[in-house]
Amino acid sequence: TSARVKHVRKTMCANGLASVTFLVVLVAGRADLLNVHVVPHTHDDVGWLKTVDQYYYGANNSIQHAGVQYILDGVIQELADDPSRTFIYVEMAFFTRWWNEQTDVTKALVHKLVEDGQLEFINGGWCMNDEASTDYNAIIDQMSEGLRFISNTFGAKHRPRIAWHIDPFGHSAEQASLFAMMGFDGFFFGRIDYDDKNHRLNNSELEMIWRGSESLGQQTEIFTGVLYNGYGPPGGFCFDQRCADQPIMDDRDLFDYNVDERVTAFLKACVDQASHYRTDNIMLTMGSDFQYENANTWYKNLDKLIYHVKMTKSVNIFYSTPSRYLDAVHQANLTWNVKTDDFFPYADCPWCYWTGYFTSRPALKGYVRHLNGYLQTCRQLEAMHGLFADISPVKLGKAVGVAQHHDAVSGTEKQHVANDYATRLHIGQVECDELVGRAVGEMSVKESASTAPLKVATCEYLNISVCPATSDVDSFDIIVYNPVGRHDDSVVVRVPVNSEKVIVMDAMATDVACQILPVSPATLSVRGDRGDAQYDLVFIATVPPLGYNTYFIRRATSQQCTVSTVTQPTTDTIISNSHYKLTVDGRSGRIKEVANQMSGTVVTMDQQFLWYWSSEGHNKNSSQPSGAYIFRPNSSDSYPVNNVSNKASLTVAMGPIVQEVWQNFSSFAYQVVRLYANTNHVELEYTIGPIDVKDKKGKEIISRYTTNLATDKMWYTDANGREMKLRVRDTRATWKLNNTEPVAGNYYPVNSRISIQDVDSNVQLTVLTDRSQGGSSLYDGSVELMVHRRILKDDSRGVGESLNEPGVTGDGLVVRGSLRLYARTSSLSVIPNKVNISYWSTRLRNQLENIACLERSCYCLLPL
């Protein structure tokens, strides 16, 4: 039939082989053989159990035997030996390193292999990025890093056509949208929910058209395929030196001759796979993690397998690549189903939802997000100033690119690897500190017509009120740079000082209103002996678009800044500005009402910190524990962080620029509820850790907002910082969900925001995050975000250690993060529909970038 492809089965005997059922495909009324595309490949994690360097060089093999340089050495030689062979390669962070070590002769050989189509670059990013914990901006950057190398080295015609995400743990609609708009022809991956995959197998729906963006429509459509064997070879046909499968033994004089058995088993595997696909083509992924280190073992056996299978004349088998496979599929000219939702969350068994990694290693997640924003500022200032001879953003760009890897920002790597990622990021940050300081300092000198050299100090620990450049001197200058293309008159500057008597002036020598607050007890506890500032100085800066302003802080002889009034109330406390009025209950110490004074919206609320008890696997249904990848609470119950009432003690600091409520929930849970003058949101700064595990219970800490909104099981989460996706409790859009984990199975990645909406009252509550987290709405009117995890068991998904981060002091990780709370009428908020989503997505993303950039763009300029 010309419009559809029909699969039929036929039994034959060929060349003395045992009877084997294989596939014949009828296309346009004629019989053709099944085309078996053999795709040799390796999957090389840019860090996981070993660091990037260890993986490249083959070091630390006591953990895992893997050496990427040897893989590439061997594969190139094997390809050169036989022009029919092919190989695909993905991770440019490794390939560029290997390339730079090669002789001109080897480079010329590689050029020929690429030109001849034997070596094909697939995906082509700096890494194979995670899809749950990454921001779209960082995805674009890391892809650009790798694709730029390919284009510059081999020419634009060899840029990859296929997106290849065979290992990430779930797949984002925004990722599909980005790949489509980058010009990729197809997108293949290995992991989807086990139940979803069974549904697709039974209905031959493993291939589809994925429309990643509702608002952008058809331009974000991309052909998408789910790989049959994950990303490994058919069972029994792994020929890597570390595999135990039998090689092809084709000498009839040997007792162990096995060609007939091997070919029969292989043809059966091909038939089984083909029965679930709609065309006369199947793709066999012949390889896996760090395979082909001894490429000869693979190719020698594949050559034999291909030869003997061809002799049966049952199928058409040959070396191929994913792009050749896609071309063949397109020739079938079929109509495909269109998918518009995403592939989250991912589960590989009924009690095994991979939703824990949405939050795992929250400090690293925050650092990666923060430095991604800073990288944009660093690049921007380099472009505005001009190149420096000795410093550039390149190191930070590559470090941030590596950190997008699906075992990096995901938090699923070993501890020593996480430390390595952070070290690389810091090295890049230090170089960008130098670049930004020089650029801003030189621009400042030029505009002031001064010839005096300036020393620029960067404050790396402002979040715990540590900055010797401001606290250890009597006077200093601050240059505030605005990387955003619009005027901003509400930039909050907050720096530690050691005196209440200071004065702030702008560039016109005009006094600037300022406020002094004592450093909070929570901050004093976290910072320990790393600083001794007693106060925080706060003022509001005005900054032009893509420009800066200078502020001068001097020690004063009398009180110039307003000193905050600090009390410990026992009745309800109200803090307010022109946008919001927020009420904290005097008895519970928790937020009980948020009122938007612009729209008149009032939301009744109870916000508190709770914890889930991490399952250790002692369960009648499953032995699966919670771990770095998997979130599996011991039950659906959540527990208060202190006692049954979960009461927080209160301290209130009031002033004209900022009003704060300090909540102490427990020995490891603190929060500051903060309203700055004229800001259109409520800021919630939490400090969690070290999580108490003296009771030998792993704990997963959440911040839950319980409101009076009627939400009918629905909520919205963003996709990689852009469009919002509708979530419905206990529901999947394209298949019937049997949810065995009512908590974990309803968790989704939150990159920048989560919201609930009461359609009847036209009220929406939105929470913005400063890093990727897991979030849900488990009850109507509620929102929860997981902010920290400390788990004492490994979840048996490969990392081989529990998620028990030591932190700075060794007794557990402390995380400080910030959330923004908005309560508005829906017409003024983040509306998840086609009409307004792009506008609001861009607007809110810009706000988040502004936060990240400005945190790192406050520079103290000290005359030498």
PDB file of N, CA and C in Angstrom, residues 321-405:
ATOM      1  N   THR A 321      24.208   5.467  10.177  1.00  0.00           N
ATOM      2  CA  THR A 321      24.203   6.533  11.189  1.00  0.00           C
ATOM      3  C   THR A 321      22.752   6.953  11.416  1.00  0.00           C
ATOM      4  N   PRO A 322      22.461   7.658  12.497  1.00  0.00           N
ATOM      5  CA  PRO A 322      21.081   8.107  12.719  1.00  0.00           C
ATOM      6  C   PRO A 322      20.543   9.004  11.607  1.00  0.00           C
ATOM      7  N   SER A 323      21.389   9.819  10.993  1.00  0.00           N
ATOM      8  CA  SER A 323      20.896  10.686   9.922  1.00  0.00           C
ATOM      9  C   SER A 323      20.506   9.868   8.690  1.00  0.00           C
ATOM     10  N   ARG A 324      21.277   8.828   8.380  1.00  0.00           N
ATOM     11  CA  ARG A 324      20.915   7.959   7.261  1.00  0.00           C
ATOM     12  C   ARG A 324      19.621   7.206   7.572  1.00  0.00           C
ATOM     13  N   TYR A 325      19.488   6.769   8.819  1.00  0.00           N
ATOM     14  CA  TYR A 325      18.246   6.110   9.218  1.00  0.00           C
ATOM     15  C   TYR A 325      17.061   7.052   9.037  1.00  0.00           C
ATOM     16  N   LEU A 326      17.213   8.287   9.479  1.00  0.00           N
ATOM     17  CA  LEU A 326      16.101   9.244   9.369  1.00  0.00           C
ATOM     18  C   LEU A 326      15.748   9.502   7.908  1.00  0.00           C
ATOM     19  N   ASP A 327      16.741   9.625   7.054  1.00  0.00           N
ATOM     20  CA  ASP A 327      16.468   9.813   5.623  1.00  0.00           C
ATOM     21  C   ASP A 327      15.642   8.656   5.072  1.00  0.00           C
ATOM     22  N   ALA A 328      15.980   7.444   5.488  1.00  0.00           N
ATOM     23  CA  ALA A 328      15.253   6.271   5.015  1.00  0.00           C
ATOM     24  C   ALA A 328      13.812   6.271   5.519  1.00  0.00           C
ATOM     25  N   VAL A 329      13.623   6.665   6.778  1.00  0.00           N
ATOM     26  CA  VAL A 329      12.271   6.736   7.342  1.00  0.00           C
ATOM     27  C   VAL A 329      11.435   7.770   6.600  1.00  0.00           C
ATOM     28  N   HIS A 330      12.034   8.907   6.299  1.00  0.00           N
ATOM     29  CA  HIS A 330      11.301   9.953   5.583  1.00  0.00           C
ATOM     30  C   HIS A 330      10.834   9.473   4.214  1.00  0.00           C
ATOM     31  N   GLN A 331      11.610   8.590   3.599  1.00  0.00           N
ATOM     32  CA  GLN A 331      11.237   8.115   2.265  1.00  0.00           C
ATOM     33  C   GLN A 331       9.951   7.295   2.284  1.00  0.00           C
ATOM     34  N   ALA A 332       9.565   6.814   3.453  1.00  0.00           N
ATOM     35  CA  ALA A 332       8.305   6.067   3.559  1.00  0.00           C
ATOM     36  C   ALA A 332       7.094   6.972   3.412  1.00  0.00           C
ATOM     37  N   ASN A 333       7.299   8.276   3.632  1.00  0.00           N
ATOM     38  CA  ASN A 333       6.241   9.272   3.414  1.00  0.00           C
ATOM     39  C   ASN A 333       4.977   8.963   4.213  1.00  0.00           C
ATOM     40  N   LEU A 334       5.172   8.708   5.512  1.00  0.00           N
ATOM     41  CA  LEU A 334       4.043   8.396   6.389  1.00  0.00           C
ATOM     42  C   LEU A 334       3.535   9.638   7.108  1.00  0.00           C
ATOM     43  N   THR A 335       2.355   9.516   7.656  1.00  0.00           N
ATOM     44  CA  THR A 335       1.799  10.545   8.531  1.00  0.00           C
ATOM     45  C   THR A 335       2.006  10.107   9.975  1.00  0.00           C
ATOM     46  N   TRP A 336       2.508  11.019  10.791  1.00  0.00           N
ATOM     47  CA  TRP A 336       2.879  10.665  12.163  1.00  0.00           C
ATOM     48  C   TRP A 336       1.998  11.393  13.165  1.00  0.00           C
ATOM     49  N   ASN A 337       1.813  10.765  14.317  1.00  0.00           N
ATOM     50  CA  ASN A 337       1.122  11.442  15.415  1.00  0.00           C
ATOM     51  C   ASN A 337       1.938  12.645  15.879  1.00  0.00           C
ATOM     52  N   VAL A 338       1.248  13.659  16.381  1.00  0.00           N
ATOM     53  CA  VAL A 338       1.895  14.874  16.876  1.00  0.00           C
ATOM     54  C   VAL A 338       1.779  14.910  18.401  1.00  0.00           C
ATOM     55  N   LYS A 339       2.911  15.052  19.065  1.00  0.00           N
ATOM     56  CA  LYS A 339       2.940  15.158  20.533  1.00  0.00           C
ATOM     57  C   LYS A 339       3.179  16.614  20.920  1.00  0.00           C
ATOM     58  N   THR A 340       2.461  17.103  21.922  1.00  0.00           N
ATOM     59  CA  THR A 340       2.615  18.503  22.342  1.00  0.00           C
ATOM     60  C   THR A 340       2.976  18.648  23.814  1.00  0.00           C
ATOM     61  N   ASP A 341       2.897  17.558  24.592  1.00  0.00           N
ATOM     62  CA  ASP A 341       3.300  17.658  25.998  1.00  0.00           C
ATOM     63  C   ASP A 341       4.763  17.232  26.105  1.00  0.00           C
ATOM     64  N   ASP A 342       5.204  16.793  27.284  1.00  0.00           N
ATOM     65  CA  ASP A 342       6.609  16.401  27.443  1.00  0.00           C
ATOM     66  C   ASP A 342       6.716  14.970  27.956  1.00  0.00           C
ATOM     67  N   PHE A 343       7.933  14.553  28.289  1.00  0.00           N
ATOM     68  CA  PHE A 343       8.181  13.204  28.787  1.00  0.00           C
ATOM     69  C   PHE A 343       8.637  13.244  30.243  1.00  0.00           C
ATOM     70  N   PHE A 344       8.001  14.043  31.064  1.00  0.00           N
ATOM     71  CA  PHE A 344       8.256  14.080  32.499  1.00  0.00           C
ATOM     72  C   PHE A 344       6.996  13.667  33.242  1.00  0.00           C
ATOM     73  N   PRO A 345       7.166  13.064  34.442  1.00  0.00           N
ATOM     74  CA  PRO A 345       8.420  12.545  34.975  1.00  0.00           C
ATOM     75  C   PRO A 345       8.729  11.165  34.397  1.00  0.00           C
ATOM     76  N   TYR A 346       9.981  10.764  34.537  1.00  0.00           N
ATOM     77  CA  TYR A 346      10.450   9.467  34.040  1.00  0.00           C
ATOM     78  C   TYR A 346      10.458   8.459  35.184  1.00  0.00           C
ATOM     79  N   ALA A 347       9.955   7.270  34.910  1.00  0.00           N
ATOM     80  CA  ALA A 347      10.032   6.163  35.872  1.00  0.00           C
ATOM     81  C   ALA A 347      10.479   4.931  35.120  1.00  0.00           C
ATOM     82  N   ASP A 348      11.340   4.119  35.725  1.00  0.00           N
ATOM     83  CA  ASP A 348      11.772   2.888  35.072  1.00  0.00           C
ATOM     84  C   ASP A 348      11.170   1.646  35.715  1.00  0.00           C
ATOM     85  N   CYS A 349      10.315   1.850  36.722  1.00  0.00           N
ATOM     86  CA  CYS A 349       9.529   0.764  37.298  1.00  0.00           C
ATOM     87  C   CYS A 349       8.408   1.395  38.114  1.00  0.00           C
ATOM     88  N   PRO A 350       7.427   0.615  38.575  1.00  0.00           N
ATOM     89  CA  PRO A 350       6.254   1.233  39.220  1.00  0.00           C
ATOM     90  C   PRO A 350       6.559   2.095  40.436  1.00  0.00           C
ATOM     91  N   TRP A 351       7.603   1.797  41.199  1.00  0.00           N
ATOM     92  CA  TRP A 351       7.893   2.575  42.403  1.00  0.00           C
ATOM     93  C   TRP A 351       9.192   3.368  42.251  1.00  0.00           C
ATOM     94  N   CYS A 352       9.509   3.712  41.016  1.00  0.00           N
ATOM     95  CA  CYS A 352      10.846   4.250  40.734  1.00  0.00           C
ATOM     96  C   CYS A 352      10.763   5.521  39.898  1.00  0.00           C
ATOM     97  N   TYR A 353      10.269   6.590  40.473  1.00  0.00           N
ATOM     98  CA  TYR A 353      10.158   7.858  39.760  1.00  0.00           C
ATOM     99  C   TYR A 353      11.435   8.678  39.936  1.00  0.00           C
ATOM    100  N   TRP A 354      12.035   9.029  38.817  1.00  0.00           N
ATOM    101  CA  TRP A 354      13.285   9.798  38.831  1.00  0.00           C
ATOM    102  C   TRP A 354      12.957  11.286  38.972  1.00  0.00           C
ATOM    103  N   THR A 355      12.423  11.644  40.123  1.00  0.00           N
ATOM    104  CA  THR A 355      12.050  13.034  40.376  1.00  0.00           C
ATOM    105  C   THR A 355      12.860  13.652  41.514  1.00  0.00           C
ATOM    106  N   GLY A 356      13.728  12.851  42.125  1.00  0.00           N
ATOM    107  CA  GLY A 356      14.588  13.388  43.180  1.00  0.00           C
ATOM    108  C   GLY A 356      15.666  14.289  42.623  1.00  0.00           C
ATOM    109  N   TYR A 357      16.189  13.939  41.432  1.00  0.00           N
ATOM    110  CA  TYR A 357      17.293  14.724  40.879  1.00  0.00           C
ATOM    111  C   TYR A 357      16.868  16.128  40.469  1.00  0.00           C
ATOM    112  N   PHE A 358      15.567  16.383  40.428  1.00  0.00           N
ATOM    113  CA  PHE A 358      15.114  17.757  40.179  1.00  0.00           C
ATOM    114  C   PHE A 358      15.666  18.710  41.243  1.00  0.00           C
ATOM    115  N   THR A 359      15.970  18.163  42.445  1.00  0.00           N
ATOM    116  CA  THR A 359      16.462  18.984  43.558  1.00  0.00           C
ATOM    117  C   THR A 359      17.866  18.602  44.006  1.00  0.00           C
ATOM    118  N   SER A 360      18.330  17.392  43.724  1.00  0.00           N
ATOM    119  CA  SER A 360      19.609  16.902  44.247  1.00  0.00           C
ATOM    120  C   SER A 360      20.738  17.912  44.055  1.00  0.00           C
ATOM    121  N   ARG A 361      21.595  18.024  45.070  1.00  0.00           N
ATOM    122  CA  ARG A 361      22.724  18.968  45.106  1.00  0.00           C
ATOM    123  C   ARG A 361      22.248  20.397  44.830  1.00  0.00           C
ATOM    124  N   PRO A 362      21.389  20.921  45.703  1.00  0.00           N
ATOM    125  CA  PRO A 362      20.806  22.252  45.455  1.00  0.00           C
ATOM    126  C   PRO A 362      21.826  23.381  45.445  1.00  0.00           C
ATOM    127  N   ALA A 363      22.925  23.237  46.193  1.00  0.00           N
ATOM    128  CA  ALA A 363      23.940  24.297  46.176  1.00  0.00           C
ATOM    129  C   ALA A 363      24.623  24.361  44.818  1.00  0.00           C
ATOM    130  N   LEU A 364      24.950  23.198  44.260  1.00  0.00           N
ATOM    131  CA  LEU A 364      25.553  23.176  42.930  1.00  0.00           C
ATOM    132  C   LEU A 364      24.583  23.717  41.891  1.00  0.00           C
ATOM    133  N   LYS A 365      23.325  23.341  41.994  1.00  0.00           N
ATOM    134  CA  LYS A 365      22.319  23.863  41.066  1.00  0.00           C
ATOM    135  C   LYS A 365      22.261  25.387  41.129  1.00  0.00           C
ATOM    136  N   GLY A 366      22.285  25.932  42.339  1.00  0.00           N
ATOM    137  CA  GLY A 366      22.257  27.380  42.481  1.00  0.00           C
ATOM    138  C   GLY A 366      23.500  28.036  41.908  1.00  0.00           C
ATOM    139  N   TYR A 367      24.654  27.417  42.130  1.00  0.00           N
ATOM    140  CA  TYR A 367      25.920  27.979  41.642  1.00  0.00           C
ATOM    141  C   TYR A 367      25.956  27.982  40.114  1.00  0.00           C
ATOM    142  N   VAL A 368      25.489  26.892  39.519  1.00  0.00           N
ATOM    143  CA  VAL A 368      25.454  26.802  38.059  1.00  0.00           C
ATOM    144  C   VAL A 368      24.534  27.872  37.479  1.00  0.00           C
ATOM    145  N   ARG A 369      23.346  28.022  38.054  1.00  0.00           N
ATOM    146  CA  ARG A 369      22.412  29.028  37.542  1.00  0.00           C
ATOM    147  C   ARG A 369      22.976  30.438  37.702  1.00  0.00           C
ATOM    148  N   HIS A 370      23.561  30.694  38.848  1.00  0.00           N
ATOM    149  CA  HIS A 370      24.139  31.999  39.152  1.00  0.00           C
ATOM    150  C   HIS A 370      25.262  32.345  38.170  1.00  0.00           C
ATOM    151  N   LEU A 371      26.142  31.382  37.917  1.00  0.00           N
ATOM    152  CA  LEU A 371      27.280  31.665  37.038  1.00  0.00           C
ATOM    153  C   LEU A 371      26.874  31.699  35.574  1.00  0.00           C
ATOM    154  N   ASN A 372      25.798  31.038  35.213  1.00  0.00           N
ATOM    155  CA  ASN A 372      25.296  31.189  33.853  1.00  0.00           C
ATOM    156  C   ASN A 372      24.867  32.635  33.607  1.00  0.00           C
ATOM    157  N   GLY A 373      24.215  33.232  34.583  1.00  0.00           N
ATOM    158  CA  GLY A 373      23.855  34.647  34.456  1.00  0.00           C
ATOM    159  C   GLY A 373      25.082  35.536  34.424  1.00  0.00           C
ATOM    160  N   TYR A 374      26.037  35.230  35.278  1.00  0.00           N
ATOM    161  CA  TYR A 374      27.260  36.038  35.343  1.00  0.00           C
ATOM    162  C   TYR A 374      28.059  35.938  34.048  1.00  0.00           C
ATOM    163  N   LEU A 375      28.040  34.753  33.434  1.00  0.00           N
ATOM    164  CA  LEU A 375      28.741  34.561  32.165  1.00  0.00           C
ATOM    165  C   LEU A 375      28.227  35.521  31.106  1.00  0.00           C
ATOM    166  N   GLN A 376      26.910  35.747  31.083  1.00  0.00           N
ATOM    167  CA  GLN A 376      26.356  36.667  30.080  1.00  0.00           C
ATOM    168  C   GLN A 376      26.855  38.092  30.320  1.00  0.00           C
ATOM    169  N   THR A 377      26.947  38.492  31.579  1.00  0.00           N
ATOM    170  CA  THR A 377      27.479  39.809  31.906  1.00  0.00           C
ATOM    171  C   THR A 377      28.946  39.917  31.516  1.00  0.00           C
ATOM    172  N   CYS A 378      29.707  38.871  31.789  1.00  0.00           N
ATOM    173  CA  CYS A 378      31.133  38.869  31.468  1.00  0.00           C
ATOM    174  C   CYS A 378      31.345  39.012  29.964  1.00  0.00           C
ATOM    175  N   ARG A 379      30.583  38.258  29.188  1.00  0.00           N
ATOM    176  CA  ARG A 379      30.700  38.348  27.733  1.00  0.00           C
ATOM    177  C   ARG A 379      30.266  39.724  27.218  1.00  0.00           C
ATOM    178  N   GLN A 380      29.237  40.220  27.820  1.00  0.00           N
ATOM    179  CA  GLN A 380      28.726  41.522  27.394  1.00  0.00           C
ATOM    180  C   GLN A 380      29.746  42.624  27.620  1.00  0.00           C
ATOM    181  N   LEU A 381      30.364  42.619  28.776  1.00  0.00           N
ATOM    182  CA  LEU A 381      31.349  43.658  29.079  1.00  0.00           C
ATOM    183  C   LEU A 381      32.606  43.494  28.230  1.00  0.00           C
ATOM    184  N   GLU A 382      32.980  42.254  27.921  1.00  0.00           N
ATOM    185  CA  GLU A 382      34.113  42.056  27.029  1.00  0.00           C
ATOM    186  C   GLU A 382      33.816  42.646  25.654  1.00  0.00           C
ATOM    187  N   ALA A 383      32.591  42.441  25.180  1.00  0.00           N
ATOM    188  CA  ALA A 383      32.217  42.968  23.868  1.00  0.00           C
ATOM    189  C   ALA A 383      32.187  44.495  23.873  1.00  0.00           C
ATOM    190  N   MET A 384      31.695  45.077  24.956  1.00  0.00           N
ATOM    191  CA  MET A 384      31.593  46.534  25.038  1.00  0.00           C
ATOM    192  C   MET A 384      32.960  47.190  25.201  1.00  0.00           C
ATOM    193  N   HIS A 385      33.813  46.546  25.979  1.00  0.00           N
ATOM    194  CA  HIS A 385      35.130  47.122  26.257  1.00  0.00           C
ATOM    195  C   HIS A 385      36.122  46.834  25.136  1.00  0.00           C
ATOM    196  N   GLY A 386      36.069  45.603  24.609  1.00  0.00           N
ATOM    197  CA  GLY A 386      37.088  45.125  23.686  1.00  0.00           C
ATOM    198  C   GLY A 386      37.858  43.989  24.330  1.00  0.00           C
ATOM    199  N   LEU A 387      38.458  43.146  23.525  1.00  0.00           N
ATOM    200  CA  LEU A 387      39.145  41.964  24.031  1.00  0.00           C
ATOM    201  C   LEU A 387      40.347  42.332  24.891  1.00  0.00           C
ATOM    202  N   PHE A 388      40.556  41.532  25.935  1.00  0.00           N
ATOM    203  CA  PHE A 388      41.766  41.630  26.741  1.00  0.00           C
ATOM    204  C   PHE A 388      42.747  40.566  26.244  1.00  0.00           C
ATOM    205  N   ALA A 389      44.012  40.843  26.356  1.00  0.00           N
ATOM    206  CA  ALA A 389      45.023  39.912  25.849  1.00  0.00           C
ATOM    207  C   ALA A 389      45.171  38.681  26.729  1.00  0.00           C
ATOM    208  N   ASP A 390      44.920  38.814  28.025  1.00  0.00           N
ATOM    209  CA  ASP A 390      45.267  37.734  28.951  1.00  0.00           C
ATOM    210  C   ASP A 390      44.085  37.099  29.664  1.00  0.00           C
ATOM    211  N   ILE A 391      42.903  37.649  29.498  1.00  0.00           N
ATOM    212  CA  ILE A 391      41.738  37.071  30.174  1.00  0.00           C
ATOM    213  C   ILE A 391      40.540  37.102  29.226  1.00  0.00           C
ATOM    214  N   SER A 392      39.613  36.172  29.445  1.00  0.00           N
ATOM    215  CA  SER A 392      38.416  36.095  28.610  1.00  0.00           C
ATOM    216  C   SER A 392      37.360  35.280  29.361  1.00  0.00           C
ATOM    217  N   PRO A 393      36.129  35.242  28.844  1.00  0.00           N
ATOM    218  CA  PRO A 393      35.090  34.406  29.458  1.00  0.00           C
ATOM    219  C   PRO A 393      35.159  32.940  29.038  1.00  0.00           C
ATOM    220  N   VAL A 394      36.185  32.547  28.272  1.00  0.00           N
ATOM    221  CA  VAL A 394      36.208  31.209  27.682  1.00  0.00           C
ATOM    222  C   VAL A 394      36.193  30.115  28.745  1.00  0.00           C
ATOM    223  N   LYS A 395      37.019  30.252  29.783  1.00  0.00           N
ATOM    224  CA  LYS A 395      37.069  29.204  30.819  1.00  0.00           C
ATOM    225  C   LYS A 395      35.721  29.047  31.503  1.00  0.00           C
ATOM    226  N   LEU A 396      35.106  30.169  31.838  1.00  0.00           N
ATOM    227  CA  LEU A 396      33.810  30.080  32.498  1.00  0.00           C
ATOM    228  C   LEU A 396      32.771  29.507  31.544  1.00  0.00           C
ATOM    229  N   GLY A 397      32.822  29.908  30.267  1.00  0.00           N
ATOM    230  CA  GLY A 397      31.876  29.376  29.294  1.00  0.00           C
ATOM    231  C   GLY A 397      31.958  27.867  29.170  1.00  0.00           C
ATOM    232  N   LYS A 398      33.173  27.343  29.122  1.00  0.00           N
ATOM    233  CA  LYS A 398      33.341  25.902  28.997  1.00  0.00           C
ATOM    234  C   LYS A 398      32.953  25.179  30.291  1.00  0.00           C
ATOM    235  N   ALA A 399      33.275  25.797  31.423  1.00  0.00           N
ATOM    236  CA  ALA A 399      32.912  25.179  32.705  1.00  0.00           C
ATOM    237  C   ALA A 399      31.400  25.138  32.881  1.00  0.00           C
ATOM    238  N   VAL A 400      30.724  26.235  32.519  1.00  0.00           N
ATOM    239  CA  VAL A 400      29.258  26.256  32.601  1.00  0.00           C
ATOM    240  C   VAL A 400      28.679  25.263  31.601  1.00  0.00           C
ATOM    241  N   GLY A 401      29.319  25.141  30.419  1.00  0.00           N
ATOM    242  CA  GLY A 401      28.859  24.168  29.433  1.00  0.00           C
ATOM    243  C   GLY A 401      28.944  22.751  29.951  1.00  0.00           C
ATOM    244  N   VAL A 402      30.071  22.376  30.548  1.00  0.00           N
ATOM    245  CA  VAL A 402      30.222  21.043  31.123  1.00  0.00           C
ATOM    246  C   VAL A 402      29.197  20.821  32.231  1.00  0.00           C
ATOM    247  N   ALA A 403      28.909  21.866  32.996  1.00  0.00           N
ATOM    248  CA  ALA A 403      27.993  21.737  34.134  1.00  0.00           C
ATOM    249  C   ALA A 403      26.547  21.475  33.705  1.00  0.00           C
ATOM    250  N   GLN A 404      26.224  21.667  32.435  1.00  0.00           N
ATOM    251  CA  GLN A 404      24.865  21.364  31.963  1.00  0.00           C
ATOM    252  C   GLN A 404      24.682  19.869  31.693  1.00  0.00           C
ATOM    253  N   HIS A 405      25.757  19.100  31.779  1.00  0.00           N
ATOM    254  CA  HIS A 405      25.717  17.663  31.522  1.00  0.00           C
ATOM    255  C   HIS A 405      24.654  16.985  32.393  1.00  0.00           C
TER     256      HIS A 405
END
